[in-house]
């Protein structure tokens, strides 16, 4: 049986009477968006912390929003994404003096989804590399302390705090990743595998999953065509949108030139016994006139055809062991 | 789609200008989009031919893919199993026909039109398609009022093409549209009476019927035996003021709003305020064990992939099919 727990990370732009805008434009557009995802076979919905007020406003409450998800054929909000990409005087995960503020923010967000069955509280564990460097052992330890504390709080609310690493973040190399997970509480801090981000940073996402299987609680399935070999990751003011020489880092699955070995990852997932959500993320799919809708369909075609075959192969191999 | 009905999707919405839907990698994204949403057969549209209309005119398809087997391999790359049909308007000038405006009202052109149908029939036959869907006559603002004699002349042409189609193992489905010179229910029934049911079927387009003032559910109920092809789409408006007679109605009515500033006539299934009772229509198809293709069509209503997604959602969640 093909994998049924596919969720979609909420990046989307659609054409509205006021020009291209996210579907949170109004409830009618949001409804269309949800139906579009449901039609394609996604049943989980991942979104950002800052979207929650708009969803609650349009649907009366977040419970009302989840009810609408079920009405169109989806299941629930599966993940909530929060981040402090820019280090500020108030919030910088590597600065212990800002931890109380970050913790309070996270507690506020976690409380907002109280009563729902959100599974992942997805965080960027660091701010930008260039604002954090030199990246020292102690700074990584400080970040691990913060997310261990937040993880304990979210776990008490039924959500796993799970760390999503950026190629431009302060924890990016395999050594830094390993050190972070050594310091972070294994009971409260989990791993979220973004296939493109790790690949850009020169880290093999399949090997990361293999090594951190027991702490892995989710994935962003997205592709890239470029490994950062020119230290774009440490380039101010923003490596993700403004890196010299790279106009677009992220692609949907199934494009020519994609570097992520998704079939290998899928086989590894099946073999490992992982049974959680797999999330498709299309980050900046509208670069150069692309369409989020089409990128989503093309990725789902890849899931239904290429990944389904990889899954079947792995299951067959398992059954013959 | 897994269903007792056979579902296909019309590709025409992607090809909105002659040079935008030409490269194979772009076309494959459309094929994958349809496939991911449960549609594994497609309806092609003949277009204006030439090197850039390479998913419509058979000669150009073959120039791109070598032979029919090559074309089918191309479709398979996007998990498309085949084509249901090709839509052809002989009144639309094509490069391969010397940009002739072929007029079905003129019997002296019938031989030429019948010959022009040949490439489509041959291609459909070789490619496993089933229906050649044709626009039977030009727009009413061009033809003027058509009496029974005029409709009979048009019918004679399509009987002749229907014979060629039958010899090729292909069905001929005449498509009603809201601008057509055959406009009223009475005219359409006259046309059906004048054609041989064994040779000429009807392509019932739910939105076109509704805009033209014909109830598609009632018409289907009365003429189910003649309906051999379906285009399923919705509309929010009907032509209540004979707007189809406006000069240049393609631009002045369908695109220009017909004096009411209607920006868009055709809508996806389930649209708010839709006039087509889609559920009732599909129930009638099921009740009659309709054996033909149900081609869902977006017809330039917005971003193509978004519309296929919305239509797929409706077919799955409201009409009982599954992806």
Coordinates of C-alpha atoms in Angstrom, one line a residue:
Chain A
X1 CA 0.0 0.0 0.0
X2 CA 1.4 3.4 -0.9
X3 CA 2.3 5.8 1.9
X4 CA -0.9 7.5 3.1
X5 CA 0.5 10.0 5.6
X6 CA 1.6 12.8 3.3
X7 CA 1.3 16.4 4.5
X8 CA 1.9 19.7 2.9
X9 CA 4.0 22.5 4.2
X10 CA 2.1 25.7 3.8
X11 CA 3.8 27.8 1.2
X12 CA 1.5 28.8 -1.6
X13 CA 0.7 31.8 -3.8
X14 CA -2.4 32.1 -5.9
X15 CA -3.9 34.6 -8.2
X16 CA -6.5 36.8 -6.4
X17 CA -8.4 39.9 -7.6
X18 CA -5.7 41.8 -5.7
X19 CA -2.9 40.1 -7.5
X20 CA -0.8 37.1 -6.5
X21 CA -1.2 36.5 -2.8
X22 CA -1.2 33.6 -0.3
X23 CA -4.5 31.8 0.0
X24 CA -5.0 33.2 3.5
X25 CA -6.3 36.1 1.4
X26 CA -9.8 35.1 2.5
X27 CA -11.8 32.1 3.4
X28 CA -13.0 31.3 -0.1
X29 CA -9.4 31.2 -1.4
X30 CA -8.3 29.2 1.7
X31 CA -11.1 26.7 1.0
X32 CA -9.9 26.3 -2.6
X33 CA -6.4 25.8 -1.4
X34 CA -7.4 23.0 1.0
X35 CA -9.5 21.3 -1.7
X36 CA -6.6 21.5 -4.1
X37 CA -4.3 19.8 -1.5
X38 CA -7.0 17.2 -0.7
X39 CA -7.6 16.4 -4.3
X40 CA -3.9 15.7 -4.8
X41 CA -3.9 13.2 -1.8
X42 CA -2.4 15.3 1.0
X43 CA -4.1 14.7 4.3
X44 CA -1.8 16.5 6.7
X45 CA -1.3 20.3 6.9
X46 CA 1.8 21.9 8.2
X47 CA 1.8 25.7 8.7
X48 CA 3.6 28.6 10.3
X49 CA 3.0 30.0 13.8
X50 CA 2.2 33.4 12.3
X51 CA -0.6 32.0 10.2
X52 CA -2.6 30.7 13.2
X53 CA -4.5 33.9 13.9
X54 CA -5.6 34.2 10.3
X55 CA -6.9 30.7 10.3
X56 CA -8.7 31.1 13.6
X57 CA -10.2 34.3 12.4
X58 CA -11.5 32.8 9.1
X59 CA -12.8 29.6 10.6
X60 CA -13.9 30.9 14.0
X61 CA -11.2 28.9 15.8
X62 CA -8.4 26.6 15.0
X63 CA -10.7 23.7 15.9
X64 CA -13.1 25.2 13.3
X65 CA -10.2 25.2 10.8
X66 CA -9.4 21.5 11.5
X67 CA -13.1 20.7 11.1
X68 CA -12.9 22.3 7.7
X69 CA -9.8 20.3 6.9
X70 CA -11.8 17.1 7.6
X71 CA -14.8 18.3 5.6
X72 CA -12.6 18.6 2.4
X73 CA -10.9 15.3 3.0
X74 CA -7.8 16.1 5.0
X75 CA -7.1 15.1 8.6
X76 CA -5.5 17.7 10.7
X77 CA -2.7 20.2 11.3
X78 CA 0.3 18.0 11.6
X79 CA 3.1 20.4 12.2
X80 CA 3.7 24.0 13.3
X81 CA 6.8 25.8 12.2
X82 CA 8.5 28.6 14.3
X83 CA 11.8 30.3 13.8
X84 CA 14.2 33.1 14.7
X85 CA 16.3 33.3 11.5
X86 CA 17.6 36.7 12.4
X87 CA 19.5 37.1 15.6
X88 CA 18.1 40.2 17.4
X89 CA 18.6 41.8 20.8
X90 CA 15.5 40.0 21.9
X91 CA 15.8 36.6 20.3
X92 CA 18.9 34.7 19.4
X93 CA 19.0 31.0 20.3
X94 CA 22.8 31.0 20.8
X95 CA 22.5 33.8 23.4
X96 CA 21.3 32.5 26.7
X97 CA 20.0 35.9 27.9
X98 CA 17.2 35.7 25.2
X99 CA 16.1 32.2 26.1
X100 CA 13.3 33.2 28.4
X101 CA 11.7 35.4 25.7
X102 CA 12.0 32.6 23.1
X103 CA 10.6 30.1 25.6
X104 CA 7.6 32.4 26.3
X105 CA 7.0 32.8 22.6
X106 CA 7.0 29.1 22.1
X107 CA 4.7 28.5 25.0
X108 CA 2.3 31.1 23.6
X109 CA 2.3 29.3 20.2
X110 CA 1.9 25.9 21.8
X111 CA -1.0 27.1 23.9
X112 CA -2.7 28.4 20.7
X113 CA -3.0 24.8 19.4
X114 CA -4.0 23.3 22.8
X115 CA -6.6 20.7 22.3
X116 CA -5.6 19.9 18.7
X117 CA -3.5 16.9 17.8
X118 CA -0.5 18.7 16.3
X119 CA 2.5 16.3 16.3
X120 CA 5.5 18.4 15.4
X121 CA 6.6 21.7 16.8
X122 CA 9.2 22.4 14.2
X123 CA 12.0 24.9 15.0
X124 CA 15.0 26.4 13.4
X125 CA 17.5 25.8 16.1
X126 CA 19.8 28.6 15.2
X127 CA 19.8 32.0 13.6
X128 CA 22.0 32.9 10.6
X129 CA 25.5 31.6 10.5
X130 CA 27.0 35.0 9.9
X131 CA 25.3 36.4 13.0
X132 CA 26.4 33.5 15.1
X133 CA 29.9 33.0 14.0
X134 CA 32.3 32.0 15.3
X135 CA 30.2 29.0 16.0
X136 CA 31.7 27.6 19.2
X137 CA 31.0 24.5 21.2
X138 CA 29.4 26.7 23.9
X139 CA 27.0 28.4 21.4
X140 CA 25.9 25.0 20.2
X141 CA 25.4 24.0 23.8
X142 CA 23.4 27.1 24.5
X143 CA 21.1 26.3 21.6
X144 CA 20.7 22.7 22.7
X145 CA 19.8 24.0 26.2
X146 CA 17.1 26.2 24.8
X147 CA 15.4 23.6 22.7
X148 CA 15.7 21.0 25.4
X149 CA 13.7 23.3 27.6
X150 CA 11.2 24.1 24.9
X151 CA 11.0 20.4 24.1
X152 CA 10.0 19.5 27.6
X153 CA 7.2 22.2 27.5
X154 CA 5.8 21.1 24.1
X155 CA 6.0 17.4 24.9
X156 CA 3.8 18.0 27.9
X157 CA 1.3 19.3 25.4
X158 CA 1.7 16.3 23.1
X159 CA 4.0 17.9 20.5
X160 CA 7.6 17.0 19.7
X161 CA 10.0 19.9 19.4
X162 CA 11.9 18.9 16.2
X163 CA 14.9 20.7 14.7
X164 CA 14.9 21.8 11.1
X165 CA 18.4 22.9 10.0
X166 CA 19.0 25.4 7.3
X167 CA 22.1 25.4 5.1
X168 CA 22.7 29.0 6.2
X169 CA 22.1 28.4 9.9
X170 CA 24.8 28.1 12.5
X171 CA 24.3 24.4 12.8
X172 CA 25.0 23.1 9.4
X173 CA 27.9 20.7 9.1
X174 CA 27.8 17.1 10.1
X175 CA 30.1 17.8 13.0
X176 CA 27.9 20.7 14.2
X177 CA 24.8 18.6 13.9
X178 CA 26.3 15.7 15.8
X179 CA 27.5 18.1 18.6
X180 CA 24.1 19.7 18.8
X181 CA 22.3 16.4 19.2
X182 CA 24.9 15.3 21.8
X183 CA 24.1 18.3 23.9
X184 CA 20.3 18.3 23.3
X185 CA 18.1 16.1 25.5
X186 CA 17.3 13.0 23.5
X187 CA 14.0 12.7 25.4
X188 CA 12.8 16.2 24.3
X189 CA 14.7 17.3 21.2
X190 CA 14.0 15.6 17.9
X191 CA 15.3 15.7 14.3
X192 CA 13.4 17.0 11.3
X193 CA 15.1 16.2 8.0
X194 CA 14.9 18.8 5.3
X195 CA 16.4 17.0 2.3
X196 CA 17.3 20.1 0.3
X197 CA 18.8 22.1 3.2
X198 CA 21.1 19.3 4.2
X199 CA 22.2 18.6 0.6
X200 CA 23.0 22.3 0.0
X201 CA 25.1 22.2 3.2
X202 CA 27.0 19.2 1.9
X203 CA 25.4 16.8 4.4
X204 CA 23.8 13.6 3.1
X205 CA 20.2 13.6 4.3
X206 CA 19.8 9.8 3.8
X207 CA 22.8 9.2 6.1
X208 CA 21.4 11.8 8.6
X209 CA 18.2 9.9 8.7
X210 CA 20.0 6.6 9.0
X211 CA 22.0 7.9 12.0
X212 CA 19.2 9.8 13.7
X213 CA 16.3 7.5 12.9
X214 CA 15.3 7.2 16.6
X215 CA 15.0 11.0 16.9
X216 CA 13.5 11.7 13.5
X217 CA 9.9 12.9 13.5
X218 CA 9.5 14.3 10.1
X219 CA 10.8 15.4 6.7
X220 CA 10.6 18.2 4.2
X221 CA 10.8 16.5 0.8
X222 CA 12.2 19.1 -1.5
X223 CA 15.1 19.1 -3.9
X224 CA 18.0 21.3 -4.9
X225 CA 20.3 21.6 -7.9
X226 CA 23.2 23.2 -6.1
X227 CA 25.6 22.4 -3.3
X228 CA 27.0 25.5 -1.6
X229 CA 30.7 25.3 -2.4
X230 CA 31.3 29.0 -2.2
X231 CA 30.4 29.7 1.4
X232 CA 27.1 31.4 0.4
X233 CA 25.9 30.2 3.8
X234 CA 27.8 32.9 5.6
X235 CA 27.0 35.7 3.2
X236 CA 25.1 38.6 4.6
X237 CA 22.4 39.8 4.5
X238 CA 20.6 36.7 3.3
X239 CA 22.0 33.6 1.7
X240 CA 18.6 32.0 0.9
X241 CA 17.3 34.7 -1.5
X242 CA 20.3 36.8 -2.2
X243 CA 23.3 34.6 -2.6
X244 CA 25.4 35.8 -5.5
X245 CA 25.4 33.3 -8.3
X246 CA 22.5 31.2 -7.1
X247 CA 19.0 32.5 -8.1
X248 CA 17.1 29.5 -6.8
X249 CA 18.1 26.9 -4.3
X250 CA 14.9 24.9 -3.9
X251 CA 13.0 22.7 -6.4
X252 CA 10.1 20.3 -6.2
X253 CA 10.9 16.6 -6.5
X254 CA 11.3 15.2 -10.0
X255 CA 13.1 18.1 -11.8
X256 CA 16.1 17.4 -14.0
X257 CA 19.3 18.1 -12.2
X258 CA 17.9 17.4 -8.7
X259 CA 20.6 16.2 -6.3
X260 CA 18.5 14.5 -3.5
X261 CA 18.3 10.7 -3.9
X262 CA 14.6 10.5 -2.9
X263 CA 14.2 6.8 -3.8
X264 CA 17.1 5.9 -1.5
X265 CA 15.6 8.0 1.3
X266 CA 12.2 6.3 0.8
X267 CA 13.7 2.9 0.9
X268 CA 15.5 3.8 4.1
X269 CA 12.3 5.1 5.6
X270 CA 10.4 2.0 4.8
X271 CA 13.3 -0.3 6.0
X272 CA 13.6 1.7 9.2
X273 CA 10.0 1.1 10.2
X274 CA 9.3 4.9 10.4
X275 CA 5.6 5.3 10.2
X276 CA 5.1 9.1 10.7
X277 CA 4.2 11.9 8.3
X278 CA 6.1 12.7 5.2
X279 CA 5.9 16.4 4.3
X280 CA 6.2 18.0 0.9
X281 CA 7.6 21.5 1.0
X282 CA 7.7 23.9 -1.9
X283 CA 9.8 26.8 -0.9
X284 CA 9.7 29.7 -3.4
X285 CA 8.2 27.6 -6.1
X286 CA 7.1 30.7 -7.9
X287 CA 10.6 31.8 -8.6
X288 CA 10.9 32.6 -12.4
X289 CA 7.2 32.4 -12.8
X290 CA 6.7 28.9 -11.4
X291 CA 3.4 27.8 -10.0
X292 CA 2.9 26.3 -6.5
X293 CA -0.1 24.3 -7.8
X294 CA 1.8 22.8 -10.7
X295 CA 4.9 22.1 -8.5
X296 CA 2.7 20.3 -6.0
X297 CA 1.1 18.2 -8.7
X298 CA 4.5 17.3 -10.3
X299 CA 5.8 16.3 -6.8
X300 CA 2.8 14.2 -6.1
X301 CA 3.2 12.5 -9.5
X302 CA 6.8 11.7 -8.4
X303 CA 5.4 10.3 -5.1
X304 CA 2.8 8.2 -6.9
X305 CA 5.2 6.8 -9.4
X306 CA 8.8 7.0 -8.4
X307 CA 8.6 6.9 -4.6
X308 CA 5.8 4.3 -4.7
X309 CA 8.1 2.0 -6.6
X310 CA 10.9 2.6 -4.2
X311 CA 8.5 1.9 -1.3
X312 CA 7.3 -1.3 -2.9
X313 CA 10.9 -2.5 -3.5
X314 CA 11.8 -1.9 0.1
X315 CA 8.7 -3.6 1.4
X316 CA 9.4 -6.6 -0.8
X317 CA 12.9 -6.8 0.5
X318 CA 11.6 -6.6 4.0
X319 CA 9.2 -9.4 3.4
X320 CA 11.8 -11.7 2.2
X321 CA 14.2 -11.2 5.1
Chain B
X1 CA -10.2 7.9 -11.8
X2 CA -11.6 4.7 -10.4
X3 CA -15.2 4.8 -11.3
X4 CA -17.8 3.3 -13.5
X5 CA -17.6 6.4 -15.7
X6 CA -14.5 7.0 -17.8
X7 CA -12.9 10.4 -16.9
X8 CA -10.5 12.4 -19.1
X9 CA -9.2 16.0 -19.0
X10 CA -9.0 18.5 -21.8
X11 CA -5.5 19.9 -22.4
X12 CA -6.7 23.1 -24.1
X13 CA -6.3 25.3 -21.0
X14 CA -2.6 25.1 -21.0
X15 CA -2.2 26.2 -24.6
X16 CA -3.3 29.8 -24.3
X17 CA -0.9 31.3 -26.9
X18 CA 0.8 29.8 -29.8
X19 CA 4.3 29.8 -28.2
X20 CA 3.7 28.9 -24.6
X21 CA 3.0 25.1 -24.6
X22 CA 5.6 23.8 -27.0
X23 CA 8.5 22.4 -25.2
X24 CA 8.1 18.8 -24.2
X25 CA 9.3 19.3 -20.6
X26 CA 6.5 21.9 -20.1
X27 CA 4.0 19.5 -21.6
X28 CA 5.2 16.7 -19.3
X29 CA 4.4 18.8 -16.3
X30 CA 0.9 19.2 -17.5
X31 CA 0.6 15.4 -18.1
X32 CA 2.0 14.7 -14.6
X33 CA -0.5 17.3 -13.2
X34 CA -3.4 15.5 -14.8
X35 CA -2.1 12.1 -13.7
X36 CA -1.5 13.1 -10.1
X37 CA -5.1 14.2 -9.9
X38 CA -6.5 11.0 -11.3
X39 CA -6.9 11.7 -15.0
X40 CA -5.0 9.2 -17.1
X41 CA -6.6 10.1 -20.5
X42 CA -6.6 13.4 -22.2
X43 CA -8.5 15.2 -24.9
X44 CA -6.3 17.1 -27.4
X45 CA -7.4 20.2 -29.2
X46 CA -6.4 20.7 -32.9
X47 CA -5.6 24.4 -32.6
X48 CA -4.1 26.2 -35.5
X49 CA -1.5 23.7 -36.4
X50 CA 2.0 24.5 -37.4
X51 CA 5.2 23.7 -35.6
X52 CA 4.1 25.1 -32.2
X53 CA 0.8 23.4 -32.0
X54 CA 2.5 20.1 -31.4
X55 CA -0.2 18.4 -29.2
X56 CA -3.1 18.9 -31.6
X57 CA -2.4 18.6 -35.3
X58 CA -1.5 14.9 -36.0
X59 CA 1.3 15.7 -38.5
X60 CA 3.0 17.9 -36.0
X61 CA 2.6 15.4 -33.2
X62 CA 4.3 12.8 -35.4
X63 CA 7.0 15.3 -36.4
X64 CA 7.8 15.6 -32.7
X65 CA 7.6 12.0 -31.6
X66 CA 8.4 10.0 -34.8
X67 CA 5.4 7.8 -34.8
X68 CA 2.3 7.0 -32.8
X69 CA 4.2 4.6 -30.6
X70 CA 6.7 7.4 -29.9
X71 CA 3.8 9.7 -28.9
X72 CA 2.3 7.1 -26.6
X73 CA 5.7 6.6 -25.0
X74 CA 5.8 10.4 -24.4
X75 CA 2.4 10.3 -22.8
X76 CA 3.5 7.4 -20.6
X77 CA 6.4 9.5 -19.3
X78 CA 3.7 11.5 -17.5
X79 CA 1.7 8.3 -16.6
X80 CA -1.0 9.1 -19.2
X81 CA -2.5 6.0 -20.6
X82 CA -3.9 7.5 -23.8
X83 CA -6.1 10.0 -25.5
X84 CA -9.8 10.0 -25.3
X85 CA -10.5 12.3 -28.2
X86 CA -9.4 15.3 -30.3
X87 CA -11.4 18.5 -30.6
X88 CA -11.4 20.0 -34.1
X89 CA -13.0 23.1 -35.4
X90 CA -12.7 23.1 -39.2
X91 CA -13.7 26.8 -39.2
X92 CA -10.5 27.6 -37.4
X93 CA -7.7 28.2 -40.0
X94 CA -4.8 25.8 -39.7
X95 CA -1.4 26.0 -41.3
X96 CA -1.7 22.5 -42.8
X97 CA -4.9 23.5 -44.6
X98 CA -3.4 26.7 -46.0
X99 CA -5.2 28.7 -43.3
X100 CA -8.5 28.1 -45.0
X101 CA -11.6 29.1 -43.1
X102 CA -13.6 25.9 -44.0
X103 CA -17.3 26.6 -43.8
X104 CA -19.7 23.7 -43.2
X105 CA -22.6 25.7 -44.5
X106 CA -21.1 25.7 -48.0
X107 CA -21.7 22.3 -49.7
X108 CA -18.9 23.1 -52.1
X109 CA -16.5 22.9 -49.3
X110 CA -17.7 19.6 -47.9
X111 CA -15.3 17.4 -49.8
X112 CA -12.4 19.5 -48.6
X113 CA -13.6 19.4 -45.0
X114 CA -14.1 15.6 -45.2
X115 CA -10.6 15.3 -46.5
X116 CA -9.3 17.6 -43.7
X117 CA -10.9 15.2 -41.1
X118 CA -8.7 12.3 -42.4
X119 CA -5.5 13.1 -40.5
X120 CA -7.4 13.2 -37.2
X121 CA -9.3 10.0 -37.9
X122 CA -6.1 8.2 -38.9
X123 CA -4.3 9.4 -35.9
X124 CA -7.1 8.7 -33.4
X125 CA -7.4 5.2 -34.9
X126 CA -3.7 4.5 -34.6
X127 CA -3.4 6.1 -31.1
X128 CA -6.3 4.3 -29.5
X129 CA -8.5 7.4 -29.3
X130 CA -12.2 7.1 -29.6
X131 CA -13.9 10.3 -30.6
X132 CA -13.3 13.1 -33.0
X133 CA -15.2 16.0 -31.5
X134 CA -16.1 18.7 -34.0
X135 CA -17.6 22.1 -34.1
X136 CA -20.3 21.7 -36.6
X137 CA -20.8 25.2 -37.8
X138 CA -19.5 28.7 -37.4
X139 CA -20.8 31.2 -34.9
X140 CA -24.3 32.6 -35.2
X141 CA -23.1 36.2 -35.6
X142 CA -21.3 35.0 -38.8
X143 CA -23.9 32.5 -40.2
X144 CA -27.0 34.5 -39.5
X145 CA -30.2 32.6 -38.7
X146 CA -30.1 29.0 -39.8
X147 CA -33.4 27.5 -41.1
X148 CA -34.1 23.8 -41.5
X149 CA -32.6 23.7 -45.0
X150 CA -29.3 25.3 -43.8
X151 CA -29.2 22.9 -40.8
X152 CA -29.8 20.0 -43.3
X153 CA -26.8 21.1 -45.4
X154 CA -24.6 21.1 -42.3
X155 CA -26.0 17.7 -41.2
X156 CA -25.2 16.2 -44.6
X157 CA -21.5 17.1 -44.2
X158 CA -21.3 15.5 -40.8
X159 CA -23.1 12.4 -41.9
X160 CA -20.4 12.1 -44.6
X161 CA -17.6 12.6 -42.1
X162 CA -19.3 10.2 -39.7
X163 CA -19.1 7.5 -42.4
X164 CA -15.4 8.1 -42.7
X165 CA -15.1 8.0 -38.9
X166 CA -17.0 4.8 -38.6
X167 CA -14.8 3.2 -41.3
X168 CA -11.8 4.2 -39.1
X169 CA -13.4 2.8 -36.0
X170 CA -13.8 6.3 -34.5
X171 CA -16.9 8.0 -33.2
X172 CA -17.8 11.4 -34.5
X173 CA -19.3 13.7 -31.8
X174 CA -20.7 17.1 -32.8
X175 CA -20.1 19.6 -30.0
X176 CA -22.7 22.2 -29.2
X177 CA -21.3 25.6 -28.1
X178 CA -23.1 28.7 -27.0
X179 CA -22.0 30.8 -29.9
X180 CA -22.9 28.3 -32.6
X181 CA -25.2 29.0 -35.5
X182 CA -27.1 25.9 -34.3
X183 CA -28.2 27.6 -31.1
X184 CA -31.6 26.8 -29.8
X185 CA -32.8 23.5 -28.6
X186 CA -35.2 23.3 -31.6
X187 CA -32.3 23.8 -34.0
X188 CA -30.2 21.3 -32.2
X189 CA -33.0 18.7 -32.3
X190 CA -33.5 19.5 -36.0
X191 CA -29.8 18.8 -36.6
X192 CA -29.9 15.6 -34.7
X193 CA -33.0 14.5 -36.7
X194 CA -31.1 15.2 -39.9
X195 CA -28.1 13.1 -38.9
X196 CA -27.8 9.4 -38.8
X197 CA -27.6 8.2 -35.2
X198 CA -25.2 5.4 -36.3
X199 CA -22.8 8.0 -37.7
X200 CA -23.1 11.2 -35.7
X201 CA -23.2 11.5 -32.0
X202 CA -23.6 14.6 -29.8
X203 CA -20.9 16.0 -27.5
X204 CA -22.9 17.6 -24.7
X205 CA -21.0 20.4 -23.0
X206 CA -22.8 21.2 -19.7
X207 CA -21.6 24.8 -19.5
X208 CA -22.1 25.6 -23.2
X209 CA -25.7 24.2 -23.0
X210 CA -26.5 26.2 -19.9
X211 CA -25.1 29.5 -21.3
X212 CA -27.1 28.8 -24.5
X213 CA -30.3 28.3 -22.6
X214 CA -30.6 24.5 -22.9
X215 CA -30.9 22.5 -19.7
X216 CA -28.2 19.8 -20.0
X217 CA -29.9 17.5 -17.6
X218 CA -33.3 17.5 -19.3
X219 CA -31.7 17.4 -22.7
X220 CA -29.6 14.4 -21.8
X221 CA -32.6 12.6 -20.3
X222 CA -34.5 13.1 -23.6
X223 CA -31.6 12.3 -25.9
X224 CA -29.3 10.0 -24.0
X225 CA -29.0 7.7 -27.0
X226 CA -27.5 10.4 -29.1
X227 CA -24.9 11.7 -26.5
X228 CA -21.6 10.0 -27.2
X229 CA -19.3 12.4 -25.6
X230 CA -19.4 14.8 -22.6
X231 CA -17.6 18.0 -21.7
X232 CA -18.2 18.7 -18.0
X233 CA -17.8 22.2 -16.7
X234 CA -19.8 24.8 -15.0
X235 CA -20.9 28.4 -15.6
X236 CA -22.3 31.2 -13.5
X237 CA -24.1 32.9 -16.3
X238 CA -26.6 32.3 -19.0
X239 CA -26.9 34.3 -22.2
X240 CA -30.2 36.0 -21.4
X241 CA -30.0 38.8 -24.0
X242 CA -29.0 37.1 -27.2
X243 CA -25.5 38.2 -26.6
X244 CA -24.3 35.4 -28.8
X245 CA -25.4 37.5 -31.8
X246 CA -23.0 40.3 -30.9
X247 CA -20.5 40.9 -33.8
X248 CA -17.3 39.2 -32.8
X249 CA -19.0 37.3 -30.0
X250 CA -15.9 35.3 -29.2
X251 CA -14.3 38.5 -28.1
X252 CA -17.2 40.7 -27.3
X253 CA -19.3 38.2 -25.4
X254 CA -17.0 35.4 -24.1
X255 CA -14.1 37.6 -23.4
X256 CA -15.6 41.1 -23.4
X257 CA -18.5 40.2 -21.1
X258 CA -21.4 40.7 -23.5
X259 CA -22.2 44.1 -22.3
X260 CA -22.5 42.9 -18.7
X261 CA -18.8 42.9 -18.0
X262 CA -18.8 39.2 -17.3
X263 CA -15.1 38.5 -17.0
X264 CA -15.4 34.8 -17.2
X265 CA -18.2 32.5 -18.3
X266 CA -16.7 29.0 -17.6
X267 CA -16.0 27.8 -14.1
X268 CA -14.7 24.7 -12.4
X269 CA -17.1 22.1 -11.0
X270 CA -18.5 23.1 -7.6
X271 CA -18.1 26.8 -8.2
X272 CA -20.2 29.1 -6.0
X273 CA -23.2 30.1 -7.9
X274 CA -22.7 27.5 -10.6
X275 CA -25.8 27.1 -12.8
X276 CA -25.1 23.5 -13.9
X277 CA -26.6 20.8 -11.7
X278 CA -23.5 18.7 -12.1
X279 CA -24.6 16.1 -9.6
X280 CA -27.9 15.6 -11.3
X281 CA -26.3 15.4 -14.7
X282 CA -23.7 12.8 -13.6
X283 CA -26.5 10.9 -11.9
X284 CA -28.3 10.7 -15.2
X285 CA -25.1 9.5 -16.9
X286 CA -24.9 6.8 -14.3
X287 CA -28.6 5.9 -14.6
X288 CA -28.2 5.5 -18.4
X289 CA -24.9 3.5 -18.1
X290 CA -23.3 6.1 -20.3
X291 CA -20.4 4.4 -21.9
X292 CA -18.5 7.3 -23.4
X293 CA -15.8 9.7 -22.0
X294 CA -16.6 12.4 -19.5
X295 CA -14.0 15.0 -20.3
X296 CA -13.5 17.6 -17.6
X297 CA -12.6 21.0 -19.1
X298 CA -11.3 24.1 -17.5
X299 CA -11.4 26.2 -20.7
X300 CA -9.1 29.0 -19.6
X301 CA -10.6 29.9 -16.3
X302 CA -7.4 30.5 -14.3
X303 CA -4.1 28.9 -13.4
X304 CA -4.3 25.5 -15.2
X305 CA -3.0 23.3 -12.4
X306 CA -5.2 24.9 -9.8
X307 CA -8.3 24.3 -11.9
X308 CA -7.5 20.6 -12.4
X309 CA -7.0 20.3 -8.7
X310 CA -10.4 21.9 -8.0
X311 CA -12.1 19.8 -10.6
X312 CA -10.5 16.6 -9.3
X313 CA -11.6 17.4 -5.8
X314 CA -15.2 17.7 -7.0
X315 CA -15.1 14.5 -9.0
X316 CA -13.6 12.6 -6.1
X317 CA -15.5 14.2 -3.2
X318 CA -18.9 15.0 -4.7
X319 CA -19.3 12.7 -7.7
X320 CA -18.0 9.5 -6.1
X321 CA -14.9 8.7 -8.1
X322 CA -11.6 8.0 -6.5
X323 CA -8.1 8.9 -7.5

